[in-house]
Amino acid sequence: MLLSDVRCGDVIEIKKLLGDEGILKRIHLAPIAGYTDYPFRRVAAKYGWRNRWIPLFPLHPLTLEPLRERYLLQLKKEEREQVLQVFGGKDLERLKEPLSALAELGFSEVNVNAGCPIPKVCKAYGGGYLMKDLEFYARYLSVLVEHFDSLSVKCRLGWDSDTLDEFARITADFGVKKLVIHPRLVQQRFSGRADWRRVFEFKEKHGEFEVLLSGDVEKHSDLEYLLSRVDG
């Protein structure tokens, strides 16, 4: 599961509280742009957190090359062993060459963000837009699976109605069997409460998926409960 709203000091205290390395392997520090940046991830790594994510890297061809030079190539080897979260890119044919260059950097896992509700992300054909246009999502995923062996998808329940099962079917059609589910609709943004029960139902119905839950995981008792129901 993904923990959000975690600060550097919290990383140390949570690590002490949990202790069990087996449990820590199932907990991820949620990728939040402007928060889980390189200094944060260095502190997390120092205290044994393995599942650290690099958030919201844009795949737009016009921005990928300068960002790759300025940012990705400066990452230390251990950073490239973490999860890189990507989004966006309308022109799928033009994505292929930049994706090949990105694949050469050797990230241990690449995660497709199909859940972010922020308008500028959705307008870039990324984030929650992929749940709005499932036909485009299928074409988008078909390009990414050609370049990355270890691929996962972070999603929500749907755009403005629950289409999670159909979304998962498309995902599985391309051999991707790891979903990180934030159980709200994209149009809800962060209002209301995350519907954990919907994720439990999905996991029971689709046992072939590795399912991680994201959303409103706020305290130690939440972790104990949720780890008994989902994979992380």
XYZ file of C-alpha atoms in Angstrom:
232
model
C 0.000 0.000 0.000
C 1.042 3.619 -0.465
C 1.519 5.995 2.439
C 0.952 9.680 1.672
C 1.496 12.872 3.702
C 4.696 11.432 5.151
C 7.534 13.792 6.102
C 11.210 12.964 6.567
C 10.869 12.691 10.349
C 7.825 10.460 9.939
C 9.852 8.055 7.797
C 12.154 7.353 10.760
C 9.346 6.942 13.299
C 7.213 4.702 11.070
C 10.232 2.514 10.367
C 10.837 2.112 14.128
C 7.162 1.442 14.775
C 6.784 -1.261 12.146
C 10.163 -2.874 12.455
C 9.268 -6.054 10.574
C 11.156 -6.078 7.262
C 8.503 -8.348 5.772
C 5.869 -5.689 6.393
C 8.073 -2.907 5.076
C 8.446 -4.711 1.756
C 4.686 -4.325 1.285
C 4.541 -0.608 2.074
C 5.399 2.103 -0.441
C 5.968 5.794 0.123
C 3.440 7.451 -2.178
C 4.849 9.524 -5.072
C 3.852 13.143 -4.483
C 5.391 15.823 -6.712
C 7.189 18.450 -4.643
C 7.383 16.219 -1.555
C 8.968 12.867 -2.345
C 11.895 14.430 -4.165
C 15.535 13.336 -4.051
C 16.404 14.580 -0.494
C 13.290 12.892 0.899
C 14.117 9.630 -0.846
C 17.704 9.747 0.457
C 16.443 9.942 4.045
C 13.978 7.133 3.367
C 16.731 4.961 1.878
C 18.997 5.588 4.859
C 16.363 4.139 7.186
C 15.672 1.079 5.094
C 12.662 2.026 2.997
C 13.007 0.041 -0.222
C 9.819 1.064 -1.997
C 10.455 4.654 -2.990
C 8.897 6.242 -6.055
C 10.004 9.056 -8.355
C 6.758 10.937 -9.030
C 5.080 12.143 -12.200
C 7.755 12.108 -14.873
C 6.242 13.508 -18.124
C 6.535 11.472 -21.294
C 5.840 14.339 -23.683
C 8.503 13.953 -26.402
C 9.356 17.647 -26.483
C 10.200 17.710 -22.773
C 11.630 14.246 -22.290
C 15.072 14.847 -23.780
C 16.043 17.952 -21.756
C 14.561 16.477 -18.593
C 16.407 13.215 -19.174
C 19.693 15.076 -19.484
C 19.112 17.410 -16.561
C 17.376 15.096 -14.147
C 17.319 11.391 -14.861
C 20.945 11.006 -15.857
C 21.988 12.710 -12.622
C 20.291 10.061 -10.518
C 22.567 7.736 -8.649
C 22.457 4.066 -9.538
C 20.474 3.193 -6.416
C 17.816 5.733 -7.416
C 17.361 4.049 -10.765
C 16.572 0.859 -8.870
C 13.373 2.484 -7.616
C 9.952 2.960 -9.233
C 9.654 5.672 -11.877
C 6.106 6.965 -12.282
C 5.279 8.319 -15.738
C 2.350 10.125 -17.337
C 1.135 11.737 -20.511
C 1.987 11.716 -24.180
C -0.658 12.042 -26.895
C 1.400 11.173 -29.985
C 2.120 7.506 -29.369
C 4.294 7.032 -32.419
C 6.614 9.833 -31.312
C 6.840 8.299 -27.840
C 8.652 5.196 -29.016
C 12.156 6.637 -29.419
C 12.157 8.542 -26.092
C 10.767 5.458 -24.327
C 13.642 3.378 -25.661
C 16.105 5.884 -24.203
C 14.245 5.854 -20.896
C 14.258 2.055 -20.769
C 18.054 2.051 -21.090
C 18.349 3.793 -17.712
C 17.254 0.567 -16.045
C 14.583 1.471 -13.512
C 13.424 -1.578 -11.586
C 9.790 -0.742 -12.275
C 7.850 1.826 -14.279
C 4.406 2.850 -13.057
C 1.787 4.410 -15.313
C -0.179 7.122 -13.543
C -3.797 6.659 -14.601
C -5.406 8.286 -11.596
C -4.120 11.809 -10.994
C -7.083 14.232 -11.095
C -5.049 17.419 -11.601
C -6.291 19.156 -14.792
C -2.859 19.863 -16.305
C -1.976 16.171 -16.007
C -5.275 15.027 -17.548
C -4.936 17.568 -20.380
C -1.591 15.961 -21.221
C -3.424 12.673 -21.872
C -2.150 11.323 -18.566
C -3.401 10.613 -15.068
C -7.138 10.175 -14.765
C -7.694 10.891 -18.457
C -6.699 7.291 -19.146
C -9.762 6.158 -17.185
C -11.976 8.492 -19.204
C -10.805 7.215 -22.607
C -10.301 3.455 -22.287
C -9.686 3.050 -26.012
C -6.764 5.451 -25.833
C -5.563 3.748 -22.632
C -5.348 0.431 -24.469
C -3.272 1.973 -27.268
C -1.104 3.830 -24.750
C -0.401 0.687 -22.725
C 0.396 -1.282 -25.887
C 3.292 1.106 -26.556
C 4.676 1.052 -23.025
C 4.709 -2.741 -22.665
C 7.029 -2.882 -25.680
C 9.700 -0.996 -23.724
C 9.423 -2.027 -20.070
C 9.501 -5.534 -18.614
C 8.256 -4.509 -15.181
C 5.203 -2.304 -15.534
C 2.448 -1.415 -13.076
C -0.513 0.968 -13.190
C -1.846 3.361 -10.560
C -5.520 4.064 -11.095
C -8.793 5.119 -9.515
C -12.247 3.525 -9.688
C -13.115 5.361 -12.879
C -13.608 8.844 -14.323
C -17.147 9.690 -13.193
C -18.488 6.159 -12.681
C -16.991 2.836 -11.615
C -15.223 1.226 -14.601
C -12.503 -0.523 -12.606
C -13.296 -4.039 -13.834
C -13.178 -3.016 -17.501
C -10.004 -1.018 -16.895
C -8.415 -4.053 -15.234
C -9.445 -6.327 -18.116
C -7.669 -4.059 -20.597
C -4.623 -3.915 -18.335
C -4.467 -7.704 -18.051
C -4.805 -8.069 -21.835
C -1.343 -6.508 -22.102
C 0.179 -8.740 -19.442
C 0.240 -6.143 -16.660
C -0.935 -7.700 -13.390
C -0.032 -5.092 -10.769
C -2.497 -2.338 -9.868
C -2.228 0.415 -7.294
C -5.823 1.469 -6.654
C -6.942 4.747 -5.105
C -10.633 4.010 -4.494
C -12.171 7.320 -5.455
C -13.466 8.489 -8.829
C -11.220 10.907 -10.710
C -13.973 13.537 -10.567
C -14.054 13.239 -6.777
C -10.461 14.398 -6.595
C -9.814 14.108 -2.821
C -13.312 14.669 -1.468
C -15.135 12.167 0.705
C -13.459 8.974 1.911
C -11.607 6.312 -0.053
C -13.848 3.260 -0.622
C -11.594 0.504 0.700
C -14.373 -2.086 0.433
C -14.386 -1.708 -3.357
C -10.702 -2.645 -3.445
C -11.323 -5.680 -1.228
C -14.110 -6.794 -3.581
C -11.856 -6.323 -6.582
C -9.060 -8.369 -5.007
C -11.446 -11.226 -4.189
C -12.789 -11.227 -7.739
C -9.451 -10.745 -9.508
C -6.958 -12.775 -7.516
C -4.547 -12.829 -10.460
C -3.681 -9.182 -9.776
C -1.176 -7.927 -7.237
C -3.213 -5.168 -5.614
C -1.841 -2.243 -3.633
C -4.205 0.215 -1.973
C -3.701 3.973 -1.855
C -5.912 6.528 -0.173
C -6.613 7.611 3.413
C -4.027 5.259 4.957
C -3.292 7.361 8.003
C -2.329 5.288 11.042
C -0.715 2.067 12.211
C -4.047 0.293 12.739
C -4.951 1.074 9.113
C -1.800 -0.726 7.996
C -2.519 -3.839 10.041
C -6.084 -4.042 8.759
C -5.332 -3.362 5.108
C -2.342 -5.706 4.898
C -4.701 -8.528 5.879
C -6.899 -7.754 2.853
C -4.588 -6.667 0.005
C -1.027 -7.259 -1.159
C 0.339 -3.902 -0.078
